[in-house]
Amino acid sequence: MNEALQTIDILLLGSGGREHALAVKLASSPRCGTLYIAPGNGGTLEVGENVALDENDPAAVADFARESGIGLVVIGPEAPLVVGVADAVREAGIPCFGPGAAGAQVEGSKLFSKELMGRANIPTAAYGSFTDEESALAYVREQGAPLVVKADGLAAGKGVIVATELAQAEEAVHECFSGTFGDAGSTVVIEEMLTGPECSLLAFTDGKTVRPMATSQDHKRALEGDRGPNTGGMGVYSPVPIVTPEEHAEMERIMDATVAELAAEGIDYRGCLYGGFMLTPQGPKVLEFNARFGDPETQVILPRLENDLVEVMLACAEQRLDEIELSWRDEWAVAVVLTSAGYPGSYEKGKVITGIEDAAAMDGVTVYHAGTAVNEAGELVTSGGRVLAVTALGDTFEAARNLAYEACEKIGFEGKTLRHDIGLRALKGREAWD
């Protein structure tokens, strides 16, 4: 076997739908030897070996990677990045896809991210930051609603409150400082509320070169018509048809400028940079940066990527991404998320799941596991709020969307919940956001 095709063993950290999508893509590479997933889920069992390992313990991850002869570590979630797992892995001399703790602050601290954008002249919402409740409340009353109140640190996706009325904003400030979000709420960022459609643009980067991925659009609200509480994501599609060439070019410019600013400040950022944008009347503005792949965005982006993911990630880890050009399938991708009844509030676990094989047997359909596990009887059961993401590829947006919903009908579990309007707004064009 020539050197270019030598296989390497890979360790992937995480347990969600994003990690199952990453695992499927990594396992399809001729470069992939043994694929370990820590801790994994009921779906990753089918493409690799789940291992009991604390993904948030830098020393434990580095030790496992060293002792197992791992040739690439891929970090899925944000928490291991923020605590410095990538730093420990690199110090052990092992290639790693994911930024170190310094770079992960683009997601780990909303204030760090806003200040970084200010230094790089990146368009974003006007804001104030506060470390005491009294000052924050004074700012809220001075600005008036609508406002967006954000806990500074990681709050498992729950630390952002969109307040359309003053009383809501005041309550959100109180909630942050009352300890609801732990240390994440000790600093609070309060922003103006931007208007327009949202769009995600993720990019591979080695800290020097930036290779943008395909655009995608998530549906955060729990209920149809974009109502109800925010969730981790109820459905997503790629690409986003309403984005103009000028908006796309500006989003790419912003991603380039962000990586350049990080490098200028001495931060070595290798991995995925996620740009969450609002397409405002004044042009794209950054809502947030994440330091990793999105979930469920990964479940529609990776099926459209024609490149070998192992090769791309190694190029990022070894700072030779300039050698890689990305190639994308022409098909549209639509994913619908199946959730447990009650999500994002409390929900029951352990419900037996049926029909995945029938859905996955459909041409163009992939079922990604998120909150699944295998019980003592060997049955696949629910173990989380977001249970599965059903992804379909099609020659048209409508074809992909219809196929995804057809596949969803084949899957059953007690309390299965889903939105039936994923992508409908985009089908109507830009005026649907007016």
XYZ file of C-alpha atoms in Angstrom:
434
model
C 0.000 0.000 0.000
C 1.431 3.400 -0.914
C 1.912 5.970 1.799
C -0.972 8.180 0.631
C -3.471 5.392 1.302
C -2.141 4.151 4.651
C -4.986 3.832 7.121
C -5.018 5.586 10.473
C -7.040 4.844 13.568
C -9.322 7.744 14.553
C -10.849 8.873 17.853
C -14.069 10.917 17.584
C -15.415 12.617 20.708
C -19.149 13.127 21.272
C -22.486 11.355 21.418
C -25.007 13.319 19.333
C -26.415 13.411 15.828
C -23.481 15.530 14.701
C -21.078 12.809 15.847
C -23.020 10.042 14.090
C -22.882 12.095 10.870
C -19.141 12.667 11.343
C -18.629 8.964 12.110
C -20.461 7.842 8.965
C -18.399 10.191 6.790
C -15.083 9.319 8.460
C -15.792 5.571 8.230
C -16.452 5.873 4.480
C -12.853 7.023 3.891
C -10.268 4.516 2.613
C -7.885 6.190 5.092
C -10.011 5.206 8.109
C -8.769 2.203 10.095
C -10.430 1.562 13.455
C -12.871 4.338 14.396
C -13.395 4.858 18.128
C -16.272 7.063 19.317
C -16.317 8.334 22.905
C -18.900 7.864 24.219
C -20.985 7.478 21.026
C -24.649 6.438 20.727
C -26.819 3.643 19.362
C -26.034 4.627 15.771
C -22.262 5.019 16.026
C -22.102 1.369 17.111
C -22.820 0.476 13.476
C -19.793 2.283 12.023
C -17.194 2.130 14.807
C -16.402 1.104 18.346
C -17.980 3.030 21.223
C -15.586 3.525 24.143
C -16.182 4.653 27.725
C -13.973 7.731 27.988
C -14.578 11.123 29.600
C -14.575 13.421 26.572
C -14.059 16.450 28.830
C -10.883 15.149 30.509
C -7.897 16.409 28.463
C -5.361 14.055 30.083
C -7.605 10.992 29.737
C -8.278 11.698 26.054
C -4.592 12.312 25.302
C -3.596 9.133 27.173
C -6.145 7.006 25.330
C -5.067 8.450 21.972
C -1.391 7.811 22.716
C -1.894 4.282 24.067
C -4.218 3.312 21.186
C -1.931 4.607 18.432
C -4.515 7.122 17.246
C -3.535 9.048 14.097
C -6.279 11.699 14.262
C -8.520 12.997 17.058
C -11.763 14.717 15.981
C -13.584 16.745 18.642
C -17.330 17.052 18.046
C -18.890 19.077 20.923
C -17.945 22.473 22.304
C -17.302 21.539 25.954
C -14.140 19.445 25.325
C -12.776 22.261 23.160
C -13.326 24.905 25.831
C -11.558 22.830 28.518
C -8.500 22.328 26.310
C -8.734 18.737 25.080
C -7.247 19.736 21.701
C -4.267 21.342 23.437
C -3.522 18.152 25.380
C -3.818 15.989 22.267
C -1.478 18.223 20.267
C 1.010 18.317 23.132
C 1.038 14.511 22.900
C 2.121 14.869 19.260
C -1.164 13.624 17.789
C -2.956 15.446 14.934
C -6.209 16.971 16.159
C -9.210 18.540 14.420
C -10.568 21.221 16.735
C -9.232 24.496 18.150
C -7.389 24.763 21.456
C -8.929 26.426 24.497
C -7.858 29.910 23.367
C -9.610 29.600 19.992
C -12.651 27.860 21.484
C -13.412 31.092 23.368
C -15.181 32.286 20.192
C -17.976 30.040 21.494
C -17.039 29.678 25.163
C -17.372 33.418 25.844
C -19.896 35.640 24.086
C -17.965 38.693 25.283
C -14.653 37.396 23.882
C -16.404 36.818 20.560
C -17.974 40.295 20.461
C -14.678 41.982 21.346
C -12.857 39.948 18.694
C -15.413 41.065 16.102
C -14.924 44.662 17.186
C -11.168 44.452 16.670
C -11.654 42.876 13.229
C -14.408 45.339 12.171
C -16.847 42.471 11.645
C -20.524 43.514 11.405
C -22.560 42.326 14.382
C -25.295 43.545 16.719
C -24.615 46.505 19.024
C -24.224 45.321 22.619
C -23.335 45.964 26.226
C -21.744 43.548 28.714
C -22.322 43.427 32.467
C -21.097 41.613 35.566
C -23.809 42.842 37.947
C -27.599 42.722 37.731
C -28.236 46.374 38.590
C -26.130 47.742 35.716
C -27.612 45.248 33.290
C -31.165 46.197 34.252
C -30.359 49.892 33.867
C -29.050 49.216 30.342
C -32.148 47.181 29.455
C -34.461 49.979 30.609
C -32.429 52.568 28.748
C -32.441 50.588 25.480
C -35.989 49.236 25.638
C -37.254 46.061 23.952
C -36.751 44.091 21.786
C -33.393 42.831 23.049
C -31.417 39.595 23.141
C -30.019 38.603 26.547
C -27.140 36.112 26.534
C -25.307 34.313 29.321
C -21.628 34.748 28.475
C -20.497 31.127 28.844
C -21.646 27.708 27.676
C -25.209 26.987 28.787
C -26.065 23.932 26.682
C -27.857 26.091 24.130
C -30.247 27.535 26.724
C -28.471 30.766 27.681
C -29.918 32.992 24.926
C -33.260 34.730 25.550
C -34.994 36.766 22.836
C -37.026 39.369 24.718
C -39.723 41.152 22.703
C -40.993 43.036 25.766
C -39.165 44.943 28.510
C -40.470 42.676 31.281
C -39.084 39.631 29.443
C -35.663 41.252 29.169
C -35.661 42.129 32.870
C -36.643 38.564 33.792
C -33.894 37.181 31.502
C -31.275 39.353 33.208
C -32.478 38.189 36.616
C -32.411 34.553 35.463
C -28.779 34.868 34.320
C -27.566 36.454 37.552
C -29.648 34.156 39.777
C -27.425 31.205 38.912
C -29.805 29.389 36.560
C -26.943 28.943 34.086
C -24.208 28.502 36.700
C -20.923 30.297 36.052
C -22.025 30.856 32.428
C -24.333 33.646 33.645
C -21.817 35.565 35.769
C -21.252 37.869 32.785
C -24.231 38.874 30.625
C -24.161 40.258 27.094
C -27.215 42.276 25.985
C -27.629 42.884 22.237
C -29.917 44.724 19.877
C -32.274 42.329 18.083
C -31.380 41.971 14.411
C -34.031 41.170 11.799
C -33.986 39.021 8.671
C -33.498 35.354 7.730
C -30.778 33.382 9.496
C -28.100 31.431 7.649
C -25.213 29.270 8.820
C -21.874 29.165 7.023
C -19.363 26.692 8.413
C -15.750 26.566 7.290
C -12.767 24.263 7.562
C -9.616 26.108 8.586
C -6.019 25.312 9.509
C -5.515 28.755 11.005
C -4.234 30.199 7.736
C -6.436 28.950 4.901
C -10.243 29.015 5.091
C -12.413 26.652 3.024
C -16.125 27.520 3.429
C -18.651 24.689 3.394
C -22.130 24.799 1.868
C -24.719 27.121 3.432
C -27.447 25.709 5.667
C -30.467 26.948 7.614
C -31.616 25.481 10.926
C -35.108 25.652 12.474
C -34.638 26.353 16.200
C -38.206 26.749 17.432
C -40.022 23.708 18.798
C -43.355 24.331 17.095
C -44.551 24.858 13.539
C -44.637 28.388 12.239
C -41.416 29.092 14.163
C -43.276 29.294 17.470
C -42.517 27.891 20.895
C -39.244 27.663 22.829
C -35.822 27.423 21.237
C -34.390 23.925 20.835
C -31.116 22.455 19.629
C -32.669 22.335 16.152
C -35.817 20.702 14.717
C -34.740 20.498 11.078
C -32.317 21.926 8.551
C -31.583 22.137 4.841
C -28.665 22.889 2.528
C -27.954 24.929 0.485
C -29.993 28.068 1.365
C -31.773 29.273 -1.809
C -32.543 32.811 -0.586
C -28.888 33.840 -0.132
C -27.720 36.267 -2.840
C -24.221 35.979 -4.377
C -23.324 39.297 -2.724
C -24.414 38.051 0.713
C -22.493 34.817 0.227
C -19.342 36.703 -0.719
C -19.666 38.935 2.353
C -20.117 35.926 4.664
C -16.991 34.343 3.195
C -15.090 37.624 3.690
C -16.172 37.702 7.337
C -14.998 34.119 7.931
C -11.612 34.933 6.356
C -11.302 38.102 8.449
C -12.134 36.235 11.657
C -9.484 33.558 11.144
C -6.965 36.247 10.158
C -7.724 38.208 13.353
C -7.331 35.084 15.505
C -3.964 34.388 13.867
C -2.872 38.019 14.302
C -3.618 37.695 18.021
C -1.468 34.569 18.278
C -4.333 32.067 18.429
C -3.730 28.839 16.489
C -7.211 27.866 15.282
C -7.463 24.500 13.480
C -10.831 22.895 12.986
C -14.323 24.078 12.103
C -15.417 27.691 12.499
C -19.208 28.067 12.486
C -20.620 31.446 11.510
C -24.239 32.084 12.464
C -25.484 35.020 10.373
C -28.535 37.238 10.155
C -29.185 38.475 6.619
C -30.194 42.001 7.624
C -31.288 44.805 5.265
C -27.773 46.238 5.792
C -26.103 42.961 4.812
C -25.006 39.844 6.722
C -24.194 40.358 10.403
C -22.772 37.767 12.793
C -25.174 36.483 15.453
C -22.619 34.097 16.947
C -19.557 32.008 16.255
C -19.258 28.372 17.277
C -15.991 26.477 17.522
C -17.296 23.229 16.016
C -19.710 21.695 13.526
C -23.372 22.558 14.058
C -26.031 20.056 15.018
C -28.162 19.387 12.957
C -26.340 21.342 10.194
C -23.699 18.594 9.949
C -26.421 16.113 8.981
C -27.131 17.983 5.714
C -23.664 19.388 4.952
C -21.583 16.202 5.121
C -23.862 14.110 2.848
C -23.275 16.771 0.147
C -19.482 16.884 0.616
C -17.688 14.880 -2.073
C -14.237 15.110 -0.481
C -12.656 12.471 1.747
C -13.314 13.906 5.236
C -10.242 12.235 6.751
C -8.025 13.937 4.163
C -9.645 17.334 4.793
C -9.375 17.053 8.575
C -5.757 15.885 8.439
C -4.976 18.855 6.169
C -6.494 21.174 8.805
C -4.604 19.473 11.638
C -1.293 19.582 9.724
C -1.788 23.138 8.395
C -1.808 22.278 4.701
C -5.423 23.074 3.886
C -4.226 25.175 0.928
C -3.717 21.823 -0.853
C -7.468 21.038 -0.645
C -10.355 22.281 -2.795
C -13.833 21.327 -1.626
C -16.350 19.739 -3.980
C -20.112 19.516 -3.413
C -22.907 17.326 -4.765
C -25.573 19.184 -6.731
C -28.435 17.667 -4.735
C -30.394 19.448 -2.068
C -30.386 17.998 1.442
C -33.220 18.278 3.967
C -33.164 16.810 7.489
C -36.141 16.489 9.823
C -35.468 15.893 13.527
C -37.642 13.424 15.452
C -37.908 14.351 19.133
C -39.288 12.895 22.348
C -42.638 14.255 23.513
C -42.063 17.207 25.838
C -38.717 18.301 24.368
C -37.120 20.821 24.991
C -38.718 20.438 28.413
C -38.819 17.190 30.381
C -39.345 13.939 28.471
C -39.312 10.197 29.048
C -36.543 7.883 27.851
C -36.365 4.201 26.983
C -39.033 4.124 24.248
C -38.400 1.351 21.704
C -37.657 2.665 18.183
C -38.887 0.816 15.089
C -38.654 1.301 11.334
C -35.173 2.808 10.990
C -34.086 0.004 8.652
C -37.081 0.644 6.379
C -36.368 4.368 6.246
C -32.624 3.925 5.673
C -33.318 1.460 2.844
C -34.908 4.275 0.794
C -32.648 5.599 -1.937
C -31.155 8.947 -0.870
C -32.091 8.625 2.824
C -29.759 8.441 5.831
C -30.984 8.224 9.424
C -28.611 9.794 11.937
C -28.900 8.823 15.603
C -28.725 11.488 18.316
C -30.509 10.462 21.526
C -30.475 6.685 21.109
C -29.062 3.770 23.095
C -29.284 -0.018 23.158
C -31.042 -1.467 26.220
C -30.275 -4.694 28.071
C -32.641 -6.594 25.786
C -30.674 -5.437 22.744
C -33.432 -3.061 21.609
C -32.742 0.404 20.213
C -34.429 2.930 22.511
C -34.716 6.684 22.977
C -32.210 8.266 25.356
C -32.494 11.988 24.614
C -34.729 14.848 23.545
C -33.593 14.925 19.948
C -33.713 11.251 18.981
C -33.025 11.020 15.241
C -32.344 13.219 12.213
C -33.777 11.871 8.976
C -31.793 13.273 6.028
C -32.813 13.007 2.378
C -31.046 14.085 -0.816
C -33.016 15.139 -3.892
C -32.548 16.777 -7.282
C -34.835 19.611 -6.159
C -35.585 21.182 -2.791
C -39.156 19.847 -2.958
C -38.022 16.308 -3.825
C -35.559 16.192 -0.924
C -38.135 17.591 1.472
C -40.879 15.177 0.421
C -38.503 12.199 0.649
C -37.399 13.173 4.165
C -40.993 13.301 5.401
C -41.849 10.024 3.651
C -38.938 8.396 5.505
C -40.036 9.918 8.837
C -43.395 8.159 8.504
C -41.655 4.761 8.528
C -40.065 5.363 11.943
C -42.015 4.907 15.138
C -41.571 5.334 18.895
C -43.964 6.332 21.662
C -44.200 10.128 21.820
C -42.536 10.761 18.449
C -42.749 14.496 17.694
C -41.687 16.477 14.645
C -42.293 19.718 12.782
C -44.040 19.320 9.422
C -42.983 22.697 8.004
C -39.199 22.343 7.688
C -38.094 24.315 4.620
C -41.560 25.591 3.664
C -40.658 29.215 4.261
C -37.600 29.089 2.026
C -39.678 27.555 -0.758
C -41.740 30.744 -0.759
C -38.704 32.965 -1.339
C -37.177 35.913 0.460
C -40.481 37.736 0.881
C -41.537 35.060 3.416
C -39.302 36.898 5.935
C -40.704 40.385 5.201
